[in-house]
């Protein structure tokens, strides 16, 4: 890992941009946690909507929870964290105008979508499937959030091109490589969402289209939709690969393997979207099978990550005197809240990954699709691997960005454990309920069916308890971060803990070609044509037949 000068710093304006994106993300996390509490209590048959600020319906609360967590918090972190990581790796600031553009489109997009949701004009959930219809401000907000990531991506690529011009023949520093590759994957993947919103949903909500094509817009959503989970996850992987080894006294196993893992995500994140549409009519089964097969492929780079990161942790634990088969584990930096939260996130993600594989198997999917098994799965993936890593990284990132010391270190340390216990209890309830057919995204489940299906009753109670514990976990995080920002003692610059690799970057041979990203972008597009081409040829032109429905808000 090309370690830039330890006294690396960013211009004040760029630190401010990064801080503001993060802070909007933290506010989103906190508001969404209150909505999440409402959802979890609903499973336990407790309806808190009456006294819930600004929320009139279950679906409005669920939309707020999903959009703020899955689109605002995650985009805020991807933009902010990978901007800093790329600048740190290249030891140079980013193009200021592009970074500022990314910040302001992100804040504006969040504001517009938030307005639509809170005013009851967009109770369409975070997947906003047509023919559910939202107000045009919601769709414009979503479009601006995607545009903010494109501007950020342009900033990273511009910095990388300039660096390569000044360092001819040098390997791209690994931290920059994995940060930029995350955005390269997302730049391609986000085209589905962009077309869905700009060509179809936004004009439809403005009355330019009389009706809409539900299957085509859903397919465009899931063209981006599975890849979006990796746009959420890969920033966490950047921390797990590039920082966590050093934060545990170790070194990353291999530069080459790490680059290959991120290249596999570039190639395989997009041509798998039909695994969210196994039960959709109008898509030939053989095309679903191709996507299912490729889904098992995209499982692989995460398996490699499990072994690679575990090896780095063991390397660190043994360097600190860990003996025997597992003696390296207690030697890890469990006393550092920034590290402990991420180690817990990794452990929970083992379960999140396994349930993902269960979702991907076609026959198992027929059992669990649209049941609470799915939110059980994703609260252990985006809800923990990503969200708990974001909270863990923030325990060093906010002090670095503000030059202030973390306030409430012990609360921060406890917070990771409280949250982990909460999410495991929540997931236990949702997974069991799902296996007994308990439907997801249904306001009536708790209030009426619970008594009929005993299994659902207990599943709902367990999920409710888990949700309360998770809520306490997030409240603890919010208190620590707010206190740090407001009252943290000013300290000198802290260094960003970039890891070294045991096997350094190759200087010759096939590995050097891993840096020629154009070849892999071409292969990614080829795979997408194979996976989506037959559907496009067989299905188009759009069938604009559904008039759409939603509350009378226009
Ligand atoms: Fe998923 C549905 C399949 C990963 C999120 N997923 C969802 C939805 C969301 C979501 C939000 O095939 C619901 C969408 C909706 O609302 O309808 N998912 C997978 C598969 C993976 C996977 C195969 N999902 C994720 C990630 C997410 C996420 C990551 C968010 C960040 N998912 C599906 C399918 C569906 C689905 C179907 C549709 C279901 C339906 O019918 O609707 C794989 O990528 C999983 C790979 C992961 C692993 C685990 C690796 C473990 C690691 C930790 C290592 C541990 C260490 C231990 C190092 C193989 C890397 C350290 C040791 C110490 C001592 C500390
Ligand atoms: Cu997926």
XYZ file of N, CA and C and ligand atoms in Angstrom, residues 70 126-127 129 221-222 225-226 228-230 232-233 237 240 265 272 275-279 295-296 298-311 313 328-329 332 334 342-361 365-366 368-370 374-375 377-383 385-386 440-441, ligand 1:
308
model
N -31.151 3.216 3.530
C -30.574 2.512 2.379
C -30.095 3.438 1.283
N -38.658 2.242 -0.177
C -37.378 2.695 -0.761
C -37.167 2.114 -2.154
N -37.975 1.108 -2.520
C -37.849 0.544 -3.871
C -38.782 1.255 -4.850
N -41.581 0.959 -6.273
C -42.106 0.212 -7.415
C -43.341 0.895 -7.982
N -34.966 -0.992 -12.011
C -34.576 -0.784 -10.601
C -33.592 -1.863 -10.172
N -33.909 -3.115 -10.487
C -33.036 -4.210 -10.030
C -31.794 -4.369 -10.876
N -30.303 -2.483 -8.568
C -30.656 -2.830 -7.191
C -29.748 -3.805 -6.487
N -29.274 -4.872 -7.183
C -28.367 -5.736 -6.420
C -27.008 -5.069 -6.332
N -26.428 -2.048 -6.007
C -26.435 -0.998 -4.986
C -26.003 -1.555 -3.646
N -26.281 -2.848 -3.402
C -25.881 -3.410 -2.105
C -24.363 -3.438 -2.016
N -23.702 -3.575 -3.160
C -22.228 -3.562 -3.104
C -21.703 -2.125 -3.069
N -23.101 -0.095 -1.244
C -23.198 0.112 0.209
C -22.055 -0.651 0.908
N -21.793 -1.870 0.457
C -20.871 -2.774 1.172
C -19.403 -2.465 0.918
N -15.834 -2.722 2.984
C -14.700 -3.585 2.620
C -13.411 -2.766 2.507
N -12.208 -2.609 5.887
C -11.790 -3.928 6.387
C -10.469 -4.361 5.746
N -16.254 -7.783 -8.266
C -17.490 -7.027 -8.002
C -17.833 -6.134 -9.200
N -27.060 -9.809 -12.222
C -27.688 -10.760 -11.284
C -29.053 -10.274 -10.809
N -32.426 -11.999 -9.611
C -32.632 -12.822 -8.394
C -33.550 -12.100 -7.418
N -33.888 -10.855 -7.726
C -34.921 -10.147 -6.953
C -36.274 -10.286 -7.628
N -36.277 -10.913 -8.810
C -37.507 -10.988 -9.596
C -37.842 -12.423 -9.993
N -37.378 -13.375 -9.168
C -37.636 -14.789 -9.501
C -39.129 -15.053 -9.678
N -39.975 -14.312 -8.937
C -41.417 -14.604 -9.022
C -42.125 -13.637 -9.973
N -25.283 -15.108 -9.650
C -25.371 -14.682 -8.234
C -24.447 -15.534 -7.373
N -24.399 -16.830 -7.692
C -23.475 -17.687 -6.935
C -22.038 -17.273 -7.231
N -21.122 -14.062 -7.745
C -20.810 -12.815 -7.028
C -20.685 -13.059 -5.519
N -21.089 -14.262 -5.112
C -20.916 -14.676 -3.710
C -19.425 -14.866 -3.415
N -18.671 -15.267 -4.464
C -17.281 -15.710 -4.293
C -16.352 -14.598 -3.764
N -16.357 -13.379 -4.355
C -15.434 -12.356 -3.843
C -15.657 -12.025 -2.362
N -16.868 -12.230 -1.879
C -17.078 -12.010 -0.437
C -16.497 -13.154 0.374
N -16.549 -14.359 -0.188
C -15.909 -15.486 0.509
C -14.402 -15.250 0.603
N -13.827 -14.771 -0.499
C -12.378 -14.481 -0.493
C -12.082 -13.404 0.544
N -12.994 -12.436 0.626
C -12.818 -11.355 1.616
C -12.805 -11.929 3.025
N -13.694 -12.869 3.273
C -13.749 -13.473 4.618
C -12.399 -14.070 4.976
N -11.807 -14.804 4.053
C -10.515 -15.439 4.354
C -9.381 -14.431 4.391
N -9.435 -13.472 3.475
C -8.346 -12.495 3.375
C -8.301 -11.609 4.610
N -9.464 -11.141 5.045
C -9.516 -10.244 6.209
C -9.203 -11.043 7.475
N -9.708 -12.288 7.517
C -9.420 -13.149 8.686
C -7.903 -13.364 8.782
N -7.249 -13.571 7.634
C -5.791 -13.800 7.632
C -5.071 -12.568 8.166
N -6.273 -10.343 10.220
C -6.529 -10.229 11.668
C -5.654 -11.216 12.430
N -5.191 -15.771 18.763
C -5.004 -14.436 18.147
C -6.256 -13.563 18.309
N -7.396 -14.200 18.564
C -8.649 -13.406 18.595
C -8.688 -12.425 19.762
N -6.891 -9.024 19.406
C -7.307 -7.966 18.469
C -7.688 -6.715 19.252
N -9.989 -5.127 20.560
C -11.392 -5.088 21.038
C -11.658 -3.862 21.911
N -16.443 -2.882 14.043
C -16.250 -3.484 12.713
C -16.017 -4.990 12.813
N -15.355 -5.443 13.863
C -15.168 -6.891 14.046
C -16.531 -7.553 14.284
N -17.365 -6.896 15.059
C -18.714 -7.434 15.314
C -19.533 -7.422 14.024
N -19.355 -6.368 13.236
C -20.071 -6.270 11.950
C -19.668 -7.419 11.040
N -18.381 -7.769 11.052
C -17.909 -8.883 10.210
C -18.560 -10.194 10.661
N -18.588 -10.407 11.955
C -19.137 -11.675 12.465
C -20.612 -11.806 12.100
N -21.364 -10.730 12.245
C -22.794 -10.802 11.891
C -22.948 -10.995 10.388
N -22.024 -10.430 9.623
C -22.136 -10.524 8.160
C -21.952 -11.973 7.690
N -21.312 -12.790 8.493
C -21.230 -14.220 8.138
C -22.649 -14.778 7.995
N -23.526 -14.392 8.914
C -24.925 -14.866 8.848
C -25.678 -14.148 7.725
N -25.371 -12.853 7.561
C -26.017 -12.108 6.471
C -25.702 -12.720 5.127
N -24.457 -13.159 4.978
C -24.047 -13.751 3.694
C -24.730 -15.081 3.448
N -24.781 -15.893 4.493
C -25.393 -17.233 4.327
C -26.872 -17.090 3.934
N -27.572 -16.165 4.587
C -28.993 -15.982 4.232
C -29.121 -15.420 2.814
N -28.091 -14.697 2.364
C -28.119 -14.208 0.980
C -28.072 -15.364 0.012
N -27.245 -16.346 0.346
C -27.139 -17.517 -0.532
C -28.445 -18.298 -0.549
N -29.111 -18.331 0.594
C -30.418 -19.017 0.653
C -31.422 -18.299 -0.246
N -31.383 -16.942 -0.203
C -32.291 -16.162 -1.079
C -32.031 -16.493 -2.543
N -30.741 -16.717 -2.847
C -30.352 -16.846 -4.258
C -30.772 -18.179 -4.845
N -30.975 -19.178 -3.956
C -31.361 -20.481 -4.525
C -32.830 -20.420 -4.897
N -36.019 -19.506 -2.643
C -36.555 -18.154 -2.791
C -38.069 -18.169 -2.874
N -38.620 -19.249 -3.428
C -40.089 -19.338 -3.528
C -40.711 -19.367 -2.140
N -39.179 -17.926 0.714
C -38.880 -16.745 1.550
C -39.206 -15.404 0.898
N -39.391 -15.389 -0.431
C -39.610 -14.102 -1.111
C -40.810 -13.376 -0.494
N -40.657 -12.054 -0.288
C -41.739 -11.217 0.265
C -42.163 -11.643 1.662
N -36.556 -11.819 4.369
C -35.739 -10.878 3.596
C -35.245 -9.729 4.464
N -36.091 -9.011 5.189
C -35.528 -8.021 6.124
C -34.653 -8.662 7.198
N -32.549 -11.056 6.524
C -31.277 -11.085 5.772
C -30.637 -9.710 5.736
N -31.396 -8.699 5.330
C -30.687 -7.442 5.076
C -30.415 -6.598 6.304
N -30.996 -6.992 7.466
C -30.543 -6.259 8.657
C -29.214 -6.816 9.144
N -28.827 -8.004 8.628
C -27.504 -8.534 8.953
C -26.484 -8.195 7.864
N -26.986 -7.603 6.767
C -26.025 -7.165 5.726
C -25.941 -5.640 5.783
N -26.866 -4.955 5.090
C -26.756 -3.482 5.120
C -26.978 -2.963 6.538
N -27.834 -3.681 7.301
C -28.161 -3.194 8.647
C -27.041 -3.389 9.644
N -23.331 -5.225 8.605
C -22.019 -5.170 7.932
C -21.736 -3.739 7.491
N -22.738 -3.064 6.961
C -22.549 -1.690 6.484
C -22.795 -0.686 7.619
N -43.624 -9.562 4.706
C -42.907 -8.321 5.000
C -43.740 -7.154 4.484
N -43.382 -5.926 4.859
C -44.032 -4.736 4.300
C -45.555 -4.820 4.412
Fe -28.959 -9.555 -0.364
C -32.356 -9.290 -0.996
C -28.828 -12.412 -2.263
C -25.532 -9.696 0.013
C -28.986 -6.381 0.946
N -30.359 -8.163 -0.046
C -31.718 -8.244 -0.366
C -32.404 -7.027 0.042
C -31.445 -6.190 0.546
C -30.185 -6.914 0.483
C -31.653 -4.760 1.063
O -30.545 -13.868 -4.302
C -33.908 -6.770 -0.060
C -34.263 -6.023 -1.299
C -35.776 -5.729 -1.228
O -36.139 -4.804 -0.477
O -36.555 -6.468 -1.833
N -27.488 -10.826 -0.955
C -27.631 -11.973 -1.699
C -26.352 -12.623 -1.851
C -25.417 -11.853 -1.220
C -26.134 -10.723 -0.670
C -26.085 -13.917 -2.588
N -27.565 -8.313 0.363
C -26.199 -8.543 0.410
C -25.508 -7.388 0.936
C -26.479 -6.447 1.189
C -27.755 -7.042 0.824
C -24.006 -7.290 1.109
C -26.377 -5.092 1.707
C -25.229 -4.486 2.021
N -30.309 -10.638 -1.394
C -30.045 -11.747 -2.170
C -31.269 -12.156 -2.857
C -32.261 -11.269 -2.509
C -31.639 -10.333 -1.590
C -31.466 -13.294 -3.801
C -33.719 -11.235 -3.008
C -34.623 -11.909 -2.016
C -36.081 -11.714 -2.453
O -36.659 -12.686 -2.906
O -36.577 -10.578 -2.366
C -23.911 -12.126 -1.176
O -23.213 -11.015 -1.663
C -23.475 -12.474 0.226
C -21.975 -12.721 0.289
C -21.484 -12.635 1.712
C -20.670 -13.556 2.313
C -20.246 -13.343 3.739
C -18.762 -12.968 3.818
C -18.383 -12.647 5.214
C -17.460 -11.684 5.515
C -17.161 -11.422 6.964
C -15.912 -12.171 7.299
C -15.780 -12.416 8.751
C -14.606 -12.247 9.376
C -14.577 -12.669 10.785
C -13.408 -11.710 8.676
C -20.111 -14.733 1.612
C -16.701 -10.928 4.494
C -13.605 -11.909 11.573
C -13.218 -12.687 12.756
C -13.257 -12.118 13.968
C -12.792 -12.905 15.154
C -13.800 -10.767 14.174
